[in-house]
């Protein structure tokens, strides 16, 4: 949620998608929220344990990091689109 506005939807995730990856990348705070439309199960993994696992299992660690990267790239694109929509809300664009 932007500090000065309404909550915005950044992404819709599907089964097996990753959410809450900020801590795995070194962020001390998680600032987003997630809501489900249907009952679901989620797995919470301690970042220290995840890093240990990745060091001991480099091939699987690489796959995990690739999954994070895919999720990050998708969310950045979604965020960009949402921010543009907010900026241009109510504005009439001139034809080129």
CSV table of N, CA and C in Angstrom, one decimal:
chain,number,residue,atom,x,y,z
A,1,UNK,N,0.9,-1.2,0.0
A,1,UNK,CA,0.0,0.0,0.0
A,1,UNK,C,0.9,1.2,0.0
A,2,UNK,N,0.7,2.1,-1.0
A,2,UNK,CA,1.5,3.4,-0.9
A,2,UNK,C,1.1,4.1,0.3
A,3,UNK,N,2.0,4.9,0.9
A,3,UNK,CA,1.8,5.6,2.1
A,3,UNK,C,0.7,6.7,1.9
A,4,UNK,N,0.5,7.2,0.7
A,4,UNK,CA,-0.5,8.3,0.5
A,4,UNK,C,-1.7,7.9,-0.4
A,5,UNK,N,-1.9,6.6,-0.4
A,5,UNK,CA,-3.0,6.2,-1.3
A,5,UNK,C,-3.6,4.8,-0.9
A,6,UNK,N,-4.5,4.4,-1.8
A,6,UNK,CA,-5.2,3.1,-1.6
A,6,UNK,C,-4.2,2.0,-1.9
A,7,UNK,N,-4.6,0.8,-1.3
A,7,UNK,CA,-3.8,-0.4,-1.6
A,7,UNK,C,-3.9,-0.8,-3.1
A,8,UNK,N,-2.8,-1.3,-3.6
A,8,UNK,CA,-2.8,-1.7,-5.0
A,8,UNK,C,-2.4,-3.2,-5.1
A,9,UNK,N,-2.9,-3.8,-6.1
A,9,UNK,CA,-2.6,-5.2,-6.3
A,9,UNK,C,-1.3,-5.2,-7.2
A,10,UNK,N,-0.3,-5.8,-6.6
A,10,UNK,CA,1.0,-5.9,-7.3
A,10,UNK,C,1.0,-7.2,-8.2
A,11,UNK,N,0.5,-8.3,-7.7
A,11,UNK,CA,0.5,-9.5,-8.5
A,11,UNK,C,-0.5,-10.5,-7.9
A,12,UNK,N,-0.9,-11.3,-8.8
A,12,UNK,CA,-1.7,-12.5,-8.5
A,12,UNK,C,-0.8,-13.7,-8.6
A,13,UNK,N,-0.7,-14.5,-7.6
A,13,UNK,CA,0.1,-15.6,-7.7
A,13,UNK,C,-0.7,-16.9,-7.8
A,14,UNK,N,0.0,-17.9,-8.4
A,14,UNK,CA,-0.6,-19.2,-8.6
A,14,UNK,C,0.0,-20.2,-7.7
A,15,UNK,N,-0.6,-21.4,-7.6
A,15,UNK,CA,0.0,-22.5,-6.8
A,15,UNK,C,1.5,-22.7,-7.2
A,16,UNK,N,2.3,-22.9,-6.3
A,16,UNK,CA,3.7,-23.1,-6.4
A,16,UNK,C,4.5,-21.8,-6.7
A,17,UNK,N,3.9,-20.7,-6.7
A,17,UNK,CA,4.6,-19.4,-6.8
A,17,UNK,C,5.2,-19.1,-5.5
A,18,UNK,N,6.2,-18.1,-5.6
A,18,UNK,CA,6.9,-17.7,-4.4
A,18,UNK,C,6.4,-16.3,-4.0
A,19,UNK,N,6.1,-16.1,-2.7
A,19,UNK,CA,5.9,-14.8,-2.1
A,19,UNK,C,6.8,-14.6,-0.9
A,20,UNK,N,6.9,-13.4,-0.5
A,20,UNK,CA,7.7,-13.1,0.7
A,20,UNK,C,9.2,-13.4,0.5
A,21,UNK,N,9.7,-13.2,-0.6
A,21,UNK,CA,11.1,-13.5,-0.9
A,21,UNK,C,12.1,-12.4,-0.4
A,22,UNK,N,11.5,-11.2,0.0
A,22,UNK,CA,12.4,-10.1,0.4
A,22,UNK,C,13.4,-10.5,1.5
A,23,UNK,N,13.0,-11.3,2.5
A,23,UNK,CA,14.0,-11.6,3.5
A,23,UNK,C,15.1,-12.5,3.0
A,24,UNK,N,14.8,-13.3,2.0
A,24,UNK,CA,15.9,-14.2,1.5
A,24,UNK,C,16.9,-13.4,0.7
A,25,UNK,N,16.6,-12.1,0.4
A,25,UNK,CA,17.5,-11.3,-0.3
A,25,UNK,C,18.1,-10.2,0.6
A,26,UNK,N,17.9,-10.4,1.9
A,26,UNK,CA,18.6,-9.5,2.8
A,26,UNK,C,17.8,-8.4,3.4
A,27,UNK,N,16.6,-8.3,3.0
A,27,UNK,CA,15.7,-7.2,3.5
A,27,UNK,C,15.3,-7.5,4.9
A,28,UNK,N,15.3,-6.5,5.8
A,28,UNK,CA,15.0,-6.8,7.2
A,28,UNK,C,13.5,-6.8,7.5
A,29,UNK,N,12.7,-6.1,6.6
A,29,UNK,CA,11.3,-6.0,6.7
A,29,UNK,C,10.6,-6.5,5.5
A,30,UNK,N,9.4,-7.1,5.8
A,30,UNK,CA,8.5,-7.5,4.7
A,30,UNK,C,7.4,-6.5,4.7
A,31,UNK,N,7.2,-5.7,3.7
A,31,UNK,CA,6.2,-4.6,3.7
A,31,UNK,C,4.9,-4.8,3.0
A,32,UNK,N,4.8,-6.0,2.3
A,32,UNK,CA,3.6,-6.3,1.6
A,32,UNK,C,2.7,-7.3,2.3
A,33,UNK,N,1.5,-7.4,1.9
A,33,UNK,CA,0.6,-8.4,2.4
A,33,UNK,C,0.1,-9.3,1.3
A,34,UNK,N,-0.4,-10.5,1.7
A,34,UNK,CA,-0.9,-11.4,0.8
A,34,UNK,C,-2.3,-11.9,1.3
A,35,UNK,N,-3.2,-11.9,0.4
A,35,UNK,CA,-4.6,-12.4,0.7
A,35,UNK,C,-4.9,-13.5,-0.2
A,36,UNK,N,-5.6,-14.5,0.2
A,36,UNK,CA,-6.0,-15.6,-0.6
A,36,UNK,C,-7.5,-15.6,-0.9
A,37,UNK,N,-7.8,-16.0,-2.1
A,37,UNK,CA,-9.2,-16.1,-2.5
A,37,UNK,C,-9.8,-17.5,-2.1
A,38,UNK,N,-8.9,-18.5,-1.9
A,38,UNK,CA,-9.3,-19.8,-1.6
A,38,UNK,C,-8.4,-20.3,-0.4
A,39,UNK,N,-8.9,-21.2,0.4
A,39,UNK,CA,-8.0,-21.8,1.4
A,39,UNK,C,-6.7,-22.4,0.7
A,40,UNK,N,-5.6,-22.2,1.4
A,40,UNK,CA,-4.4,-22.7,0.8
A,40,UNK,C,-3.4,-23.1,1.9
A,41,UNK,N,-2.4,-23.7,1.6
A,41,UNK,CA,-1.3,-24.1,2.5
A,41,UNK,C,0.0,-23.4,2.0
A,42,UNK,N,0.7,-22.8,2.9
A,42,UNK,CA,2.0,-22.1,2.6
A,42,UNK,C,3.1,-22.7,3.5
A,43,UNK,N,4.3,-22.6,3.0
A,43,UNK,CA,5.5,-23.0,3.7
A,43,UNK,C,6.3,-21.8,4.0
A,44,UNK,N,6.7,-21.7,5.3
A,44,UNK,CA,7.5,-20.6,5.7
A,44,UNK,C,8.9,-21.2,6.0
A,45,UNK,N,9.9,-20.6,5.4
A,45,UNK,CA,11.3,-21.1,5.5
A,45,UNK,C,12.2,-20.0,6.1
A,46,UNK,N,12.9,-20.4,7.2
A,46,UNK,CA,13.8,-19.4,7.8
A,46,UNK,C,15.0,-19.1,6.8
A,47,UNK,N,15.3,-17.8,6.7
A,47,UNK,CA,16.2,-17.4,5.7
A,47,UNK,C,17.6,-18.0,6.0
A,48,UNK,N,18.0,-18.1,7.2
A,48,UNK,CA,19.3,-18.7,7.6
A,48,UNK,C,19.4,-20.2,7.1
A,49,UNK,N,18.3,-20.9,7.4
A,49,UNK,CA,18.2,-22.3,7.0
A,49,UNK,C,18.2,-22.4,5.5
A,50,UNK,N,17.5,-21.5,4.8
A,50,UNK,CA,17.5,-21.6,3.3
A,50,UNK,C,18.9,-21.4,2.8
A,51,UNK,N,19.6,-20.4,3.3
A,51,UNK,CA,21.0,-20.2,2.8
A,51,UNK,C,21.9,-21.4,3.1
A,52,UNK,N,21.8,-22.0,4.2
A,52,UNK,CA,22.6,-23.2,4.5
A,52,UNK,C,22.2,-24.3,3.5
A,53,UNK,N,20.9,-24.4,3.3
A,53,UNK,CA,20.5,-25.5,2.3
A,53,UNK,C,21.1,-25.2,1.0
A,54,UNK,N,21.0,-24.0,0.5
A,54,UNK,CA,21.6,-23.7,-0.8
A,54,UNK,C,23.1,-23.9,-0.9
A,55,UNK,N,23.8,-23.6,0.2
A,55,UNK,CA,25.2,-23.8,0.2
A,55,UNK,C,25.6,-25.3,0.1
A,56,UNK,N,24.8,-26.1,0.8
A,56,UNK,CA,25.0,-27.6,0.8
A,56,UNK,C,24.5,-28.2,-0.4
A,57,UNK,N,23.5,-27.6,-1.1
A,57,UNK,CA,22.9,-28.2,-2.3
A,57,UNK,C,22.9,-27.2,-3.4
A,58,UNK,N,24.1,-26.9,-4.0
A,58,UNK,CA,24.2,-25.8,-5.0
A,58,UNK,C,23.3,-25.9,-6.2
A,59,UNK,N,23.0,-27.1,-6.7
A,59,UNK,CA,22.2,-27.3,-7.9
A,59,UNK,C,20.7,-26.9,-7.5
A,60,UNK,N,20.2,-27.4,-6.4
A,60,UNK,CA,18.9,-27.0,-6.0
A,60,UNK,C,18.8,-25.5,-5.6
A,61,UNK,N,19.9,-25.1,-4.9
A,61,UNK,CA,20.0,-23.6,-4.6
A,61,UNK,C,19.8,-22.8,-5.8
A,62,UNK,N,20.5,-23.2,-6.9
A,62,UNK,CA,20.4,-22.4,-8.1
A,62,UNK,C,18.9,-22.4,-8.6
A,63,UNK,N,18.2,-23.5,-8.6
A,63,UNK,CA,16.8,-23.6,-9.0
A,63,UNK,C,16.0,-22.7,-8.1
A,64,UNK,N,16.2,-22.7,-6.8
A,64,UNK,CA,15.4,-21.8,-5.9
A,64,UNK,C,15.7,-20.4,-6.3
A,65,UNK,N,16.9,-20.0,-6.5
A,65,UNK,CA,17.2,-18.6,-6.8
A,65,UNK,C,16.6,-18.2,-8.1
A,66,UNK,N,16.6,-19.1,-9.1
A,66,UNK,CA,16.0,-18.8,-10.4
A,66,UNK,C,14.5,-18.6,-10.2
A,67,UNK,N,13.8,-19.4,-9.3
A,67,UNK,CA,12.4,-19.2,-9.1
A,67,UNK,C,12.2,-17.8,-8.4
A,68,UNK,N,13.0,-17.4,-7.5
A,68,UNK,CA,12.9,-16.1,-6.9
A,68,UNK,C,13.1,-15.0,-8.0
A,69,UNK,N,14.0,-15.2,-8.8
A,69,UNK,CA,14.3,-14.2,-9.9
A,69,UNK,C,13.1,-14.0,-10.8
A,70,UNK,N,12.5,-15.1,-11.2
A,70,UNK,CA,11.3,-15.1,-12.0
A,70,UNK,C,10.2,-14.3,-11.3
A,71,UNK,N,10.0,-14.6,-10.0
A,71,UNK,CA,8.9,-13.9,-9.3
A,71,UNK,C,9.2,-12.4,-9.1
A,72,UNK,N,10.4,-12.1,-8.9
A,72,UNK,CA,10.8,-10.7,-8.8
A,72,UNK,C,10.6,-9.9,-10.1
A,73,UNK,N,11.0,-10.5,-11.2
A,73,UNK,CA,10.9,-9.9,-12.5
A,73,UNK,C,9.4,-9.7,-12.8
A,74,UNK,N,8.5,-10.7,-12.5
A,74,UNK,CA,7.1,-10.5,-12.8
A,74,UNK,C,6.5,-9.4,-11.9
A,75,UNK,N,6.9,-9.4,-10.6
A,75,UNK,CA,6.3,-8.4,-9.7
A,75,UNK,C,6.8,-7.0,-10.1
A,76,UNK,N,8.0,-6.8,-10.5
A,76,UNK,CA,8.5,-5.5,-10.9
A,76,UNK,C,7.7,-5.0,-12.1
A,77,UNK,N,7.5,-5.9,-13.1
A,77,UNK,CA,6.6,-5.5,-14.3
A,77,UNK,C,5.2,-5.1,-13.8
A,78,UNK,N,4.6,-5.9,-12.9
A,78,UNK,CA,3.3,-5.6,-12.4
A,78,UNK,C,3.3,-4.3,-11.7
A,79,UNK,N,4.3,-4.0,-10.9
A,79,UNK,CA,4.4,-2.8,-10.1
A,79,UNK,C,4.5,-1.6,-11.1
A,80,UNK,N,5.3,-1.7,-12.1
A,80,UNK,CA,5.5,-0.7,-13.1
A,80,UNK,C,4.2,-0.3,-13.7
A,81,UNK,N,3.4,-1.3,-14.1
A,81,UNK,CA,2.1,-1.1,-14.7
A,81,UNK,C,1.2,-0.4,-13.8
A,82,UNK,N,1.2,-0.8,-12.5
A,82,UNK,CA,0.3,-0.2,-11.5
A,82,UNK,C,0.7,1.3,-11.2
A,83,UNK,N,1.9,1.5,-11.1
A,83,UNK,CA,2.4,2.9,-10.9
A,83,UNK,C,2.0,3.8,-12.1
A,84,UNK,N,2.2,3.3,-13.3
A,84,UNK,CA,1.8,4.1,-14.5
A,84,UNK,C,0.3,4.4,-14.4
A,85,UNK,N,-0.5,3.4,-14.1
A,85,UNK,CA,-1.9,3.6,-14.0
A,85,UNK,C,-2.3,4.7,-13.0
A,86,UNK,N,-1.6,4.6,-11.8
A,86,UNK,CA,-1.9,5.6,-10.8
A,86,UNK,C,-1.5,7.0,-11.3
A,87,UNK,N,-0.3,7.1,-11.9
A,87,UNK,CA,0.2,8.4,-12.4
A,87,UNK,C,-0.8,9.1,-13.4
A,88,UNK,N,-1.3,8.2,-14.3
A,88,UNK,CA,-2.1,8.7,-15.4
A,88,UNK,C,-3.6,8.7,-15.1
A,89,UNK,N,-4.0,8.3,-13.9
A,89,UNK,CA,-5.4,8.2,-13.5
A,89,UNK,C,-6.0,9.6,-13.7
A,90,UNK,N,-7.1,9.7,-14.4
A,90,UNK,CA,-7.8,10.9,-14.6
A,90,UNK,C,-7.2,11.9,-15.5
A,91,UNK,N,-6.1,11.5,-16.2
A,91,UNK,CA,-5.4,12.4,-17.1
A,91,UNK,C,-5.8,12.0,-18.5
A,92,UNK,N,-6.0,13.0,-19.4
A,92,UNK,CA,-6.4,12.8,-20.8
A,92,UNK,C,-5.1,12.9,-21.5
A,93,UNK,N,-4.7,11.8,-22.2
A,93,UNK,CA,-3.4,11.8,-23.0
A,93,UNK,C,-3.7,12.4,-24.3
A,94,UNK,N,-2.7,13.2,-24.8
A,94,UNK,CA,-2.8,13.8,-26.1
A,94,UNK,C,-2.4,12.8,-27.2
A,95,UNK,N,-3.1,12.8,-28.3
A,95,UNK,CA,-2.7,11.8,-29.4
A,95,UNK,C,-1.3,12.2,-29.9
A,96,UNK,N,-0.6,11.2,-30.3
A,96,UNK,CA,0.8,11.4,-30.8
A,96,UNK,C,0.8,12.0,-32.2
